[in-house]
Tab-separated table of C-alpha atoms in Angstrom:
chain	number	residue	atom	x	y	z
A	998	MET	CA	25.876	-4.795	22.224
A	999	LYS	CA	27.391	-2.831	25.083
A	1000	GLU	CA	26.792	-4.078	28.635
A	1001	PHE	CA	24.050	-2.329	30.599
A	1002	ALA	CA	22.302	-2.417	33.939
A	1003	TYR	CA	18.571	-3.108	34.164
A	1004	HIS	CA	16.105	-1.670	36.669
A	1005	ARG	CA	12.382	-2.184	37.097
A	1006	PRO	CA	10.938	0.618	39.253
A	1007	SER	CA	7.313	0.561	40.358
A	1008	GLN	CA	6.943	4.301	41.010
A	1009	ILE	CA	7.322	7.205	38.590
A	1010	ARG	CA	9.554	9.281	40.839
A	1011	GLU	CA	11.822	6.302	41.416
A	1012	ALA	CA	12.133	5.886	37.642
A	1013	LEU	CA	12.956	9.572	37.162
A	1014	THR	CA	15.742	9.525	39.721
A	1015	MET	CA	17.288	6.552	37.915
A	1016	VAL	CA	17.481	8.431	34.597
A	1017	VAL	CA	17.758	12.170	35.324
A	1018	GLY	CA	21.405	13.229	35.401
A	1019	ASN	CA	22.673	9.862	34.119
A	1020	GLU	CA	23.787	10.338	30.508
A	1021	GLY	CA	23.821	6.627	29.704
A	1022	ALA	CA	20.399	5.875	31.164
A	1023	GLN	CA	17.366	5.323	28.963
A	1024	TYR	CA	13.778	4.253	29.522
A	1025	LEU	CA	12.784	0.879	28.095
A	1026	GLY	CA	9.203	0.370	26.910
A	1027	GLY	CA	8.368	-2.444	24.508
A	1028	GLY	CA	11.919	-2.331	23.164
A	1029	THR	CA	10.809	-2.949	19.584
A	1030	ASN	CA	12.870	-0.004	18.358
A	1031	LEU	CA	15.433	0.517	21.134
A	1032	VAL	CA	16.633	-3.103	21.381
A	1033	ASP	CA	16.896	-3.225	17.593
A	1034	LEU	CA	19.071	-0.068	17.604
A	1035	MET	CA	21.188	-1.477	20.447
A	1036	LYS	CA	21.905	-4.556	18.335
A	1037	ASP	CA	23.037	-2.257	15.520
A	1038	GLY	CA	25.275	-0.228	17.818
A	1039	VAL	CA	23.260	2.936	17.153
A	1040	GLU	CA	22.085	3.140	20.766
A	1041	MET	CA	24.477	2.222	23.572
A	1042	PRO	CA	22.737	2.793	26.917
A	1043	THR	CA	24.599	1.811	30.066
A	1044	ARG	CA	21.406	1.604	32.131
A	1045	LEU	CA	17.898	0.629	31.078
A	1046	VAL	CA	14.955	1.620	33.254
A	1047	ASP	CA	11.947	-0.527	32.383
A	1048	VAL	CA	8.785	1.605	32.543
A	1049	ARG	CA	6.256	-1.159	31.950
A	1050	HIS	CA	5.717	-1.859	35.636
A	1051	LEU	CA	4.861	1.773	36.411
A	1052	PRO	CA	1.154	2.552	36.938
A	1053	LEU	CA	0.799	4.068	33.444
A	1054	ASP	CA	-1.251	1.422	31.654
A	1055	GLY	CA	-4.760	1.780	30.271
A	1056	VAL	CA	-7.268	4.076	28.597
A	1057	ARG	CA	-9.653	6.156	30.683
A	1058	ALA	CA	-12.182	8.928	30.221
A	1059	ALA	CA	-10.882	12.459	30.818
A	1060	PRO	CA	-12.867	14.929	32.951
A	1061	GLY	CA	-13.482	17.254	29.978
A	1062	GLY	CA	-14.999	14.496	27.854
A	1063	GLY	CA	-11.885	13.320	26.048
A	1064	LEU	CA	-9.708	10.263	26.576
A	1065	VAL	CA	-6.401	9.718	28.335
A	1066	ILE	CA	-4.170	6.924	27.063
A	1067	GLY	CA	-1.499	5.852	29.539
A	1068	ALA	CA	2.046	5.839	28.177
A	1069	THR	CA	2.660	2.119	28.712
A	1070	THR	CA	-0.612	1.053	27.092
A	1071	THR	CA	0.384	-1.288	24.294
A	1072	ASN	CA	-0.372	-0.305	20.721
A	1073	SER	CA	-2.703	-3.335	20.558
A	1074	ASP	CA	-4.722	-2.316	23.580
A	1075	ALA	CA	-5.001	1.286	22.386
A	1076	ALA	CA	-6.221	0.204	18.934
A	1077	ALA	CA	-8.737	-2.313	20.312
A	1078	HIS	CA	-10.203	-0.023	22.967
A	1079	PRO	CA	-13.936	0.533	22.330
A	1080	GLU	CA	-13.847	4.267	23.067
A	1081	VAL	CA	-10.863	4.828	20.770
A	1082	ARG	CA	-12.656	2.931	17.995
A	1083	ARG	CA	-15.926	4.766	18.594
A	1084	ARG	CA	-14.705	8.332	19.105
A	1085	TYR	CA	-11.315	8.470	17.347
A	1086	PRO	CA	-11.539	5.733	14.694
A	1087	ALA	CA	-8.639	7.116	12.630
A	1088	LEU	CA	-6.385	6.598	15.646
A	1089	SER	CA	-7.342	2.949	15.914
A	1090	GLN	CA	-6.885	2.520	12.152
A	1091	ALA	CA	-3.496	4.261	12.259
A	1092	VAL	CA	-2.172	2.004	15.011
A	1093	LEU	CA	-3.481	-1.100	13.228
A	1094	ALA	CA	-1.756	0.050	10.025
A	1095	GLY	CA	1.631	-0.013	11.757
A	1096	ALA	CA	4.083	-2.876	12.368
A	1097	SER	CA	2.796	-6.430	12.969
A	1098	GLY	CA	0.520	-8.113	15.494
A	1099	GLN	CA	3.501	-9.234	17.571
A	1100	LEU	CA	5.146	-5.799	17.603
A	1101	ARG	CA	1.889	-4.019	18.450
A	1102	ASN	CA	1.539	-6.333	21.464
A	1103	MET	CA	4.932	-5.147	22.705
A	1104	ALA	CA	5.186	-1.502	21.651
A	1105	THR	CA	3.905	1.205	23.986
A	1106	VAL	CA	2.112	4.449	23.168
A	1107	GLY	CA	4.858	6.571	24.765
A	1108	GLY	CA	7.562	4.675	22.918
A	1109	ASN	CA	5.697	5.008	19.644
A	1110	LEU	CA	6.031	8.814	19.882
A	1111	LEU	CA	9.756	8.551	20.554
A	1112	GLN	CA	10.675	5.929	17.953
A	1113	ARG	CA	13.516	6.845	15.644
A	1114	THR	CA	13.507	7.277	11.902
A	1115	ARG	CA	13.942	4.183	9.722
A	1116	CYS	CA	16.347	6.048	7.404
A	1117	ALA	CA	18.837	3.298	6.496
A	1118	TYR	CA	21.808	5.648	6.960
A	1119	TYR	CA	20.725	6.394	10.512
A	1120	ALA	CA	20.728	2.669	11.319
A	1121	ASP	CA	24.212	2.114	9.873
A	1122	PRO	CA	27.015	3.480	12.092
A	1123	SER	CA	29.506	3.174	9.210
A	1124	GLN	CA	27.707	5.904	7.214
A	1125	PRO	CA	27.613	9.681	7.781
A	1126	CYS	CA	24.366	10.813	9.460
A	1127	ASN	CA	23.806	14.112	11.243
A	1128	LYS	CA	21.002	12.669	13.353
A	1129	ARG	CA	23.162	9.844	14.747
A	1130	SER	CA	26.537	11.570	14.584
A	1131	PRO	CA	26.079	15.378	14.476
A	1132	GLY	CA	28.317	17.112	11.965
A	1133	SER	CA	29.119	13.980	9.960
A	1134	GLY	CA	26.807	14.947	7.086
A	1135	CYS	CA	23.601	13.640	5.518
A	1136	SER	CA	24.030	10.617	3.251
A	1137	ALA	CA	20.412	10.551	2.156
A	1138	ILE	CA	20.232	13.984	0.519
A	1139	THR	CA	22.170	12.724	-2.497
A	1140	GLY	CA	21.832	8.999	-1.754
A	1141	GLU	CA	18.926	6.559	-1.410
A	1142	HIS	CA	16.035	8.802	-0.458
A	1143	HIS	CA	12.977	7.606	-2.329
A	1144	ASN	CA	11.072	7.337	0.957
A	1145	HIS	CA	12.372	10.506	2.606
A	1146	ALA	CA	10.816	13.896	3.365
A	1147	VAL	CA	9.257	16.364	0.950
A	1148	LEU	CA	8.185	18.937	3.547
A	1149	GLY	CA	10.050	20.763	6.291
A	1150	TRP	CA	13.434	19.119	5.782
A	1151	SER	CA	16.778	20.930	6.007
A	1152	ASP	CA	20.168	20.458	4.364
A	1153	HIS	CA	21.181	18.640	7.546
A	1154	CYS	CA	18.577	15.860	7.484
A	1155	VAL	CA	15.801	14.623	5.185
A	1156	ALA	CA	14.572	11.692	7.325
A	1157	THR	CA	10.883	11.096	8.039
A	1158	HIS	CA	9.153	10.225	11.291
A	1159	PRO	CA	7.954	6.617	10.989
A	1160	SER	CA	4.914	6.629	13.303
A	1161	ASP	CA	1.391	6.024	12.030
A	1162	MET	CA	-0.163	6.563	15.450
A	1163	ALA	CA	1.348	10.046	15.820
A	1164	VAL	CA	-0.242	11.157	12.531
A	1165	ALA	CA	-3.731	10.488	13.874
A	1166	LEU	CA	-2.804	12.059	17.220
A	1167	ALA	CA	-1.672	15.192	15.369
A	1168	ALA	CA	-5.004	15.450	13.561
A	1169	PHE	CA	-6.859	15.123	16.877
A	1170	ASP	CA	-4.868	17.846	18.714
A	1171	ALA	CA	-3.473	15.355	21.199
A	1172	VAL	CA	-1.523	16.585	24.206
A	1173	VAL	CA	1.578	14.817	25.544
A	1174	ARG	CA	1.809	14.610	29.331
A	1175	TYR	CA	5.221	14.094	30.890
A	1176	GLU	CA	6.863	14.031	34.270
A	1177	THR	CA	10.115	15.570	35.475
A	1178	LEU	CA	11.484	15.881	39.002
A	1179	ASP	CA	9.752	19.313	39.024
A	1180	GLY	CA	6.301	17.844	38.458
A	1181	THR	CA	3.778	17.216	35.685
A	1182	HIS	CA	3.885	19.029	32.354
A	1183	GLU	CA	1.768	19.060	29.197
A	1184	ILE	CA	2.589	20.029	25.643
A	1185	PRO	CA	0.459	19.837	22.479
A	1186	LEU	CA	1.743	17.208	20.067
A	1187	SER	CA	1.948	19.991	17.454
A	1188	GLU	CA	4.738	21.554	19.537
A	1189	PHE	CA	6.300	18.297	20.714
A	1190	TYR	CA	8.565	17.645	17.720
A	1191	LEU	CA	11.269	20.187	16.930
A	1192	PRO	CA	11.849	21.519	13.411
A	1193	VAL	CA	14.852	19.782	11.807
A	1194	GLY	CA	16.989	22.893	11.315
A	1195	ALA	CA	20.714	22.426	11.956
A	1196	THR	CA	20.218	20.008	14.865
A	1197	PRO	CA	18.386	16.897	13.637
A	1198	GLN	CA	19.746	14.967	16.637
A	1199	HIS	CA	17.310	16.911	18.825
A	1200	GLU	CA	13.907	15.543	17.912
A	1201	THR	CA	11.559	16.602	20.704
A	1202	VAL	CA	11.183	19.293	23.342
A	1203	LEU	CA	11.318	16.725	26.173
A	1204	PRO	CA	13.879	17.762	28.789
A	1205	SER	CA	16.647	15.235	29.464
A	1206	GLY	CA	15.344	12.403	31.653
A	1207	ALA	CA	11.669	13.392	31.310
A	1208	LEU	CA	9.190	10.525	31.215
A	1209	ILE	CA	6.079	10.542	29.016
A	1210	THR	CA	3.204	9.403	31.211
A	1211	ALA	CA	0.151	9.779	28.940
A	1212	VAL	CA	-1.325	11.131	25.751
A	1213	SER	CA	-4.642	12.917	26.096
A	1214	LEU	CA	-7.210	13.394	23.374
A	1215	PRO	CA	-9.514	16.402	23.735
A	1216	LYS	CA	-13.228	15.934	23.217
A	1217	SER	CA	-14.048	16.524	19.579
A	1218	ALA	CA	-17.257	16.719	17.576
A	1219	VAL	CA	-15.478	15.906	14.333
A	1220	SER	CA	-13.189	13.052	15.425
A	1221	PRO	CA	-15.834	10.262	15.187
A	1222	ARG	CA	-16.011	11.004	11.433
A	1223	SER	CA	-12.385	10.301	10.722
A	1224	GLN	CA	-10.305	7.965	8.645
A	1225	TYR	CA	-6.687	6.873	8.309
A	1226	ARG	CA	-5.273	5.673	5.028
A	1227	LYS	CA	-1.735	4.495	4.375
A	1228	VAL	CA	0.034	3.863	1.088
A	1229	ARG	CA	3.066	1.574	1.297
A	1230	GLU	CA	5.120	-0.672	-0.933
A	1231	ARG	CA	3.412	-3.911	0.069
A	1232	ALA	CA	-0.032	-4.779	1.401
A	1233	SER	CA	0.972	-4.964	5.064
A	1234	TYR	CA	3.829	-4.610	7.536
A	1235	ALA	CA	5.744	-1.735	5.937
A	1236	PHE	CA	6.350	1.900	6.723
A	1237	ALA	CA	4.315	4.517	4.896
A	1238	ASN	CA	5.262	6.221	1.678
A	1239	VAL	CA	2.488	8.682	2.465
A	1240	SER	CA	-0.359	8.357	4.941
A	1241	ILE	CA	-3.216	10.598	5.990
A	1242	ALA	CA	-5.425	11.010	9.021
A	1243	ALA	CA	-8.439	13.170	8.291
A	1244	ALA	CA	-11.673	14.166	9.979
A	1245	LEU	CA	-14.430	16.126	8.296
A	1246	ASP	CA	-17.691	17.671	9.415
A	1247	VAL	CA	-19.982	18.705	6.554
A	1248	HIS	CA	-23.341	20.422	6.984
A	1249	GLU	CA	-25.597	21.116	3.980
A	1250	GLY	CA	-22.683	20.869	1.569
A	1251	THR	CA	-20.423	23.196	3.553
A	1252	VAL	CA	-17.327	22.219	5.521
A	1253	ARG	CA	-17.857	23.093	9.156
A	1254	SER	CA	-14.609	21.580	10.371
A	1255	ALA	CA	-11.686	19.731	8.810
A	1256	ARG	CA	-8.625	18.115	10.348
A	1257	ILE	CA	-5.810	16.729	8.227
A	1258	ALA	CA	-2.390	15.322	9.119
A	1259	LEU	CA	0.077	13.609	6.801
A	1260	GLY	CA	2.625	10.890	7.565
A	1261	GLY	CA	5.741	9.824	5.674
A	1262	VAL	CA	6.390	13.319	4.349
A	1263	ALA	CA	8.345	15.122	7.082
A	1264	SER	CA	10.458	14.750	10.218
A	1265	CYS	CA	7.255	14.821	12.255
A	1266	PRO	CA	3.543	14.223	11.641
A	1267	TRP	CA	2.582	17.033	9.257
A	1268	ARG	CA	-0.550	18.869	10.306
A	1269	ALA	CA	-1.998	20.361	7.102
A	1270	ARG	CA	-3.233	23.650	8.540
A	1271	VAL	CA	-3.044	25.478	5.200
A	1272	ALA	CA	-5.378	22.937	3.638
A	1273	GLU	CA	-7.673	23.083	6.651
A	1274	SER	CA	-8.040	26.870	6.381
A	1275	VAL	CA	-8.814	26.637	2.643
A	1276	LEU	CA	-11.547	24.089	3.430
A	1277	GLN	CA	-13.105	25.911	6.381
A	1278	ASP	CA	-16.643	27.137	5.536
A	1279	GLY	CA	-16.148	26.267	1.853
A	1280	ALA	CA	-18.034	23.882	-0.409
A	1281	ALA	CA	-17.447	20.178	0.266
A	1282	THR	CA	-16.567	19.315	-3.317
A	1283	ALA	CA	-13.734	17.386	-4.942
A	1284	ASP	CA	-12.518	20.576	-6.660
A	1285	LYS	CA	-12.259	22.345	-3.341
A	1286	PHE	CA	-10.532	19.351	-1.722
A	1287	ARG	CA	-7.955	19.327	-4.523
A	1288	ALA	CA	-7.411	23.081	-4.193
A	1289	ALA	CA	-6.843	22.668	-0.462
A	1290	ALA	CA	-4.329	19.885	-1.091
A	1291	ASP	CA	-2.508	21.971	-3.688
A	1292	ALA	CA	-2.318	24.917	-1.303
A	1293	GLU	CA	-0.762	22.725	1.389
A	1294	LEU	CA	1.667	21.026	-0.947
A	1295	SER	CA	2.851	24.224	-2.642
A	1296	ALA	CA	5.447	24.262	0.164
A	1297	ALA	CA	6.775	20.819	-0.814
A	1298	LYS	CA	10.386	20.521	-1.908
A	1299	PRO	CA	10.823	17.024	-3.329
A	1300	LEU	CA	14.269	15.472	-3.499
A	1301	ARG	CA	15.692	13.883	-6.677
A	1302	ASP	CA	13.812	10.591	-6.239
A	1303	ASN	CA	10.692	11.277	-4.176
A	1304	GLY	CA	8.587	13.693	-6.212
A	1305	TYR	CA	5.921	10.992	-6.383
A	1306	LYS	CA	5.095	11.721	-2.750
A	1307	VAL	CA	3.680	15.146	-3.619
A	1308	THR	CA	1.265	13.647	-6.143
A	1309	LEU	CA	0.435	10.814	-3.764
A	1310	ALA	CA	-0.282	13.182	-0.871
A	1311	ARG	CA	-2.495	15.360	-3.078
A	1312	ASN	CA	-4.469	12.342	-4.295
A	1313	LEU	CA	-4.834	10.939	-0.786
A	1314	ILE	CA	-6.170	14.220	0.610
A	1315	GLU	CA	-8.741	14.480	-2.174
A	1316	ALA	CA	-9.791	10.825	-2.002
A	1317	VAL	CA	-10.143	10.566	1.764
A	1318	LEU	CA	-11.977	13.894	2.101
A	1319	THR	CA	-14.328	12.863	-0.702
A	1320	GLU	CA	-15.129	9.613	1.112
A	1321	LEU	CA	-15.628	11.359	4.423
A	1322	ALA	CA	-17.895	13.968	2.799
A	1323	ALA	CA	-20.044	11.236	1.212
A	1324	ARG	CA	-20.387	9.601	4.616
A	1325	THR	CA	-21.417	12.730	6.512
A	1326	LYS	CA	-23.979	14.212	4.112
B	219	MET	CA	21.368	1.218	43.686
B	220	THR	CA	23.840	-1.165	42.117
B	221	ASP	CA	24.313	-1.210	38.380
B	222	ASP	CA	24.804	-4.946	37.836
B	223	ILE	CA	25.139	-6.117	34.278
B	224	ARG	CA	23.657	-9.523	35.143
B	225	SER	CA	20.326	-10.433	36.728
B	226	GLU	CA	18.749	-13.394	38.471
B	227	ILE	CA	15.385	-14.083	36.850
B	228	LEU	CA	12.512	-16.562	36.891
B	229	LEU	CA	10.854	-17.710	33.686
B	230	HIS	CA	7.855	-20.021	33.566
B	231	VAL	CA	8.274	-21.837	30.272
B	232	ASN	CA	5.596	-24.252	29.079
B	233	GLY	CA	4.477	-24.757	32.667
B	234	ARG	CA	7.930	-25.312	34.153
B	235	THR	CA	9.754	-22.710	36.250
B	236	HIS	CA	13.382	-21.922	35.460
B	237	ARG	CA	15.718	-19.897	37.649
B	238	LEU	CA	18.390	-18.273	35.497
B	239	SER	CA	21.330	-15.930	35.846
B	240	VAL	CA	21.454	-13.880	32.651
B	241	ASP	CA	23.588	-11.193	31.106
B	242	ASN	CA	21.141	-8.286	30.724
B	243	ARG	CA	21.924	-8.287	26.999
B	244	ARG	CA	20.492	-11.803	26.589
B	245	THR	CA	17.338	-11.853	24.517
B	246	LEU	CA	14.463	-14.094	25.511
B	247	LEU	CA	15.089	-15.992	22.262
B	248	ASP	CA	18.701	-16.758	23.174
B	249	ALA	CA	17.767	-17.601	26.758
B	250	LEU	CA	15.191	-20.110	25.493
B	251	ARG	CA	17.412	-21.660	22.828
B	252	GLU	CA	20.865	-21.562	24.415
B	253	GLY	CA	20.027	-21.580	28.092
B	254	MET	CA	17.014	-23.863	28.347
B	255	GLY	CA	17.158	-26.082	25.291
B	256	HIS	CA	13.907	-24.797	23.793
B	257	THR	CA	15.065	-24.680	20.183
B	258	GLY	CA	11.519	-24.468	18.799
B	259	PRO	CA	11.587	-20.653	18.500
B	260	LYS	CA	13.881	-19.927	15.549
B	261	LYS	CA	16.358	-17.116	14.971
B	262	GLY	CA	15.532	-15.814	11.511
B	263	CYS	CA	16.359	-12.121	11.209
B	264	ASP	CA	17.019	-11.397	14.915
B	265	ARG	CA	15.528	-7.938	14.211
B	266	GLY	CA	11.795	-8.415	14.769
B	267	GLN	CA	11.047	-8.512	11.075
B	268	CYS	CA	10.412	-12.195	10.250
B	269	GLY	CA	8.393	-13.614	13.146
B	270	ALA	CA	10.236	-16.981	13.299
B	271	CYS	CA	10.968	-16.395	17.002
B	272	THR	CA	7.327	-15.717	17.954
B	273	VAL	CA	6.284	-17.032	21.380
B	274	LEU	CA	3.378	-16.296	23.694
B	275	LEU	CA	4.349	-14.048	26.604
B	276	ASP	CA	1.676	-14.004	29.310
B	277	GLY	CA	-0.689	-15.248	26.600
B	278	ARG	CA	0.113	-12.674	23.932
B	279	ARG	CA	2.232	-13.219	20.847
B	280	VAL	CA	5.519	-11.329	20.791
B	281	VAL	CA	8.852	-11.600	18.993
B	282	SER	CA	11.357	-13.078	21.463
B	283	CYS	CA	14.364	-11.640	19.574
B	284	LEU	CA	13.482	-8.074	20.650
B	285	THR	CA	12.380	-9.100	24.147
B	286	LEU	CA	15.163	-8.919	26.715
B	287	ALA	CA	15.121	-11.990	28.952
B	288	VAL	CA	15.544	-9.775	32.015
B	289	ALA	CA	12.495	-7.734	30.984
B	290	ALA	CA	10.473	-10.984	30.852
B	291	ASP	CA	11.400	-11.858	34.461
B	292	GLY	CA	8.383	-13.495	36.112
B	293	ALA	CA	6.455	-14.048	32.876
B	294	GLU	CA	4.697	-17.134	31.513
B	295	VAL	CA	6.255	-18.138	28.205
B	296	THR	CA	4.729	-20.609	25.764
B	297	THR	CA	6.878	-21.864	22.915
B	298	VAL	CA	5.861	-24.206	20.115
B	299	GLU	CA	6.966	-27.103	22.339
B	300	GLY	CA	4.243	-26.147	24.788
B	301	LEU	CA	1.330	-26.023	22.344
B	302	ALA	CA	0.532	-29.736	22.283
B	303	ASP	CA	-1.705	-30.983	25.064
B	304	ASP	CA	0.001	-33.956	26.742
B	305	GLY	CA	1.492	-35.143	23.445
B	306	GLU	CA	-1.742	-34.575	21.529
B	307	LEU	CA	-1.255	-32.023	18.741
B	308	ARG	CA	-3.583	-29.054	18.741
B	309	PRO	CA	-6.130	-28.719	15.923
B	310	LEU	CA	-3.997	-25.912	14.450
B	311	GLN	CA	-0.922	-28.134	14.364
B	312	GLN	CA	-2.906	-30.972	12.782
B	313	ALA	CA	-4.299	-28.578	10.188
B	314	PHE	CA	-0.774	-27.423	9.259
B	315	ILE	CA	0.183	-31.063	8.635
B	316	GLN	CA	-2.976	-32.040	6.770
B	317	LEU	CA	-3.056	-28.925	4.575
B	318	ASP	CA	0.710	-28.624	3.908
B	319	GLY	CA	1.096	-25.393	5.895
B	320	PHE	CA	4.869	-25.511	5.501
B	321	GLN	CA	7.687	-26.607	3.260
B	322	CYS	CA	11.081	-26.350	4.998
B	323	GLY	CA	9.456	-25.782	8.391
B	324	TYR	CA	11.805	-23.090	9.678
B	325	CYS	CA	9.087	-20.458	10.101
B	326	THR	CA	6.501	-22.959	11.368
B	327	PRO	CA	7.075	-22.646	15.149
B	328	GLY	CA	6.591	-18.886	14.816
B	329	GLN	CA	3.620	-19.279	12.489
B	330	LEU	CA	1.922	-21.641	14.971
B	331	CYS	CA	2.489	-19.477	18.045
B	332	SER	CA	1.471	-16.377	16.103
B	333	ALA	CA	-1.730	-18.016	14.834
B	334	ILE	CA	-2.685	-19.151	18.356
B	335	GLY	CA	-2.217	-15.586	19.601
B	336	MET	CA	-3.982	-14.127	16.584
B	337	LEU	CA	-7.048	-16.369	16.980
B	338	ALA	CA	-7.327	-15.265	20.620
B	339	GLU	CA	-7.091	-11.603	19.543
B	340	HIS	CA	-9.816	-12.171	16.989
B	341	ALA	CA	-11.989	-13.973	19.532
B	342	ALA	CA	-11.581	-10.938	21.816
B	343	GLY	CA	-13.092	-8.778	19.054
B	344	TRP	CA	-9.939	-6.932	17.994
B	345	PRO	CA	-10.221	-5.355	14.545
B	346	SER	CA	-7.389	-5.354	11.999
B	347	ALA	CA	-6.144	-2.936	9.344
B	348	VAL	CA	-8.418	-4.592	6.757
B	349	THR	CA	-11.552	-4.652	8.920
B	350	ALA	CA	-14.068	-2.497	7.017
B	351	ASP	CA	-16.017	-1.331	10.067
B	352	ILE	CA	-13.967	-1.033	13.245
B	353	SER	CA	-16.872	0.310	15.329
B	354	PRO	CA	-17.172	-1.596	18.622
B	355	ASP	CA	-20.953	-1.463	18.259
B	356	GLY	CA	-21.092	-3.436	15.012
B	357	PRO	CA	-20.660	-7.178	14.494
B	358	ALA	CA	-17.271	-8.713	15.295
B	359	PRO	CA	-15.003	-8.879	12.240
B	360	GLU	CA	-15.419	-12.163	10.397
B	361	LEU	CA	-12.220	-14.062	9.769
B	362	ASP	CA	-11.617	-14.531	6.039
B	363	ALA	CA	-8.471	-15.003	3.955
B	364	GLY	CA	-7.837	-11.256	3.784
B	365	GLU	CA	-8.105	-10.902	7.565
B	366	VAL	CA	-5.797	-13.869	8.158
B	367	ARG	CA	-3.182	-12.536	5.736
B	368	GLU	CA	-3.223	-9.117	7.393
B	369	ARG	CA	-3.187	-10.450	10.954
B	370	MET	CA	-0.383	-12.932	10.145
B	371	SER	CA	1.734	-10.430	8.156
B	372	GLY	CA	4.387	-10.429	10.894
B	373	ASN	CA	5.350	-14.003	9.979
B	374	LEU	CA	7.350	-14.426	6.805
B	375	CYS	CA	7.699	-17.728	4.929
B	376	ARG	CA	10.583	-17.858	2.475
B	377	CYS	CA	9.153	-21.043	0.903
B	378	GLY	CA	5.961	-19.177	0.106
B	379	ALA	CA	3.617	-21.618	1.838
B	380	TYR	CA	1.215	-18.774	2.539
B	381	PRO	CA	-1.877	-20.145	0.729
B	382	SER	CA	-1.725	-23.350	2.785
B	383	ILE	CA	-0.966	-21.488	6.011
B	384	VAL	CA	-4.042	-19.315	5.433
B	385	ARG	CA	-6.152	-22.432	4.760
B	386	ALA	CA	-4.870	-24.155	7.907
B	387	VAL	CA	-5.627	-21.124	10.074
B	388	LEU	CA	-9.105	-20.678	8.568
B	389	GLU	CA	-9.835	-24.389	8.948
B	390	THR	CA	-8.880	-24.222	12.631
B	391	ALA	CA	-10.857	-21.044	13.210
B	392	SER	CA	-14.042	-22.487	11.704
B	393	ARG	CA	-13.686	-25.684	13.730
B	394	GLU	CA	-13.166	-23.758	16.950
B	395	GLU	CA	-16.235	-21.684	16.242
B	396	VAL	CA	-18.282	-24.871	15.878
B	397	THR	CA	-17.087	-26.213	19.206
B	398	ARG	CA	-17.377	-22.907	21.023
């Protein structure tokens, strides 16, 4: 590991001035991903600015009726919070489906959004990887890619985003709040992650040195009737093959509102807007749910070894919507 | 602002305060094992995947291999050496011995610290990924074998002592509920 300086600011502006304009400076949250990547030589910061002593911890009610989750709130505290469990249950379930008890106690909500892909080529500096070393090529496209993307990938990168939490946030139209030296900014999570294109090294729209301060969840009539389900290669403590966060409001057999996001299938949480529009005002039946899933997944382009993800995603959408419909009748 | 690559820190380990000068790269695990002689926490994977290095940091279980010592400056750390009360083993430790909760013992310090943290999380009403109803308005999730396996999934045991570990944790949990 390369040597680095460590700072522990107590004010947001102080933290910003320590990172903005310093190429080697990075924010440190729980460190569960960053410290790991530093040990591998993938990340080599020369200055770490610890954000966990900034006043950014905790979950509070938002003026409009939603919730605001501070960026340094641990994954554990976010998942256990009564209002998250009551009003956005799929978010709590998504967080609990990720990592282990120890890691959830360390990892922060802001850091969760910014965690890097677990593509094995990305984590190995001896292998070509356009995300880690732009222009070096993508090893996964023809290599080991059984758990890589089926939607939205490019010839430059086929890695997936590993977060469970972000999938539920995508379904709930969460907004990311961040701070720069110019002030406070907000951006919908749906616009937060950049398409892969030819520059997979650029993952988000955050300006250099910007600090995520909170994630806000708008008030939602449908979010209390939501569910997260994750399929992985062992019972616990593994990244998703495919996961789904869905919310469904059914009235007299008709879908009034549907929200669906998929994990493990793309470089970012995949909001299934095509499926949602097929479902809107239609019959809440298994046939219709399957048709909506098929419409969404018609855009899928599986790689040599991950075609199973398309079938899995289709089955998950149908199964979870069917369960939610049975619950809300 | 000076960009020093070393830091002076204070760590309160098992009730004793240590003043240390550390390279900022030092993990809490290495600081405990190499700097302070607390060799209870074990270095298994050194990547946060096995749980052998689990300690309690300000009362919560964490993996010390991904915790930078400098980032833990000022914290209370409890290692397996600090679990016993004045030489008297805790009920959890006794249950591990009586029910064969280990074979080689390498993962045991992490298993014990993790289980102590996990039981506190459960007592605080935290749900898990296998809790059927996570509503805060319903009854607290009951601890059964499935819950213990899920909540302890961050601790690997290469000997495969899992069935006995689960029994030891459940045995302790039921006893603590009786005395509560």
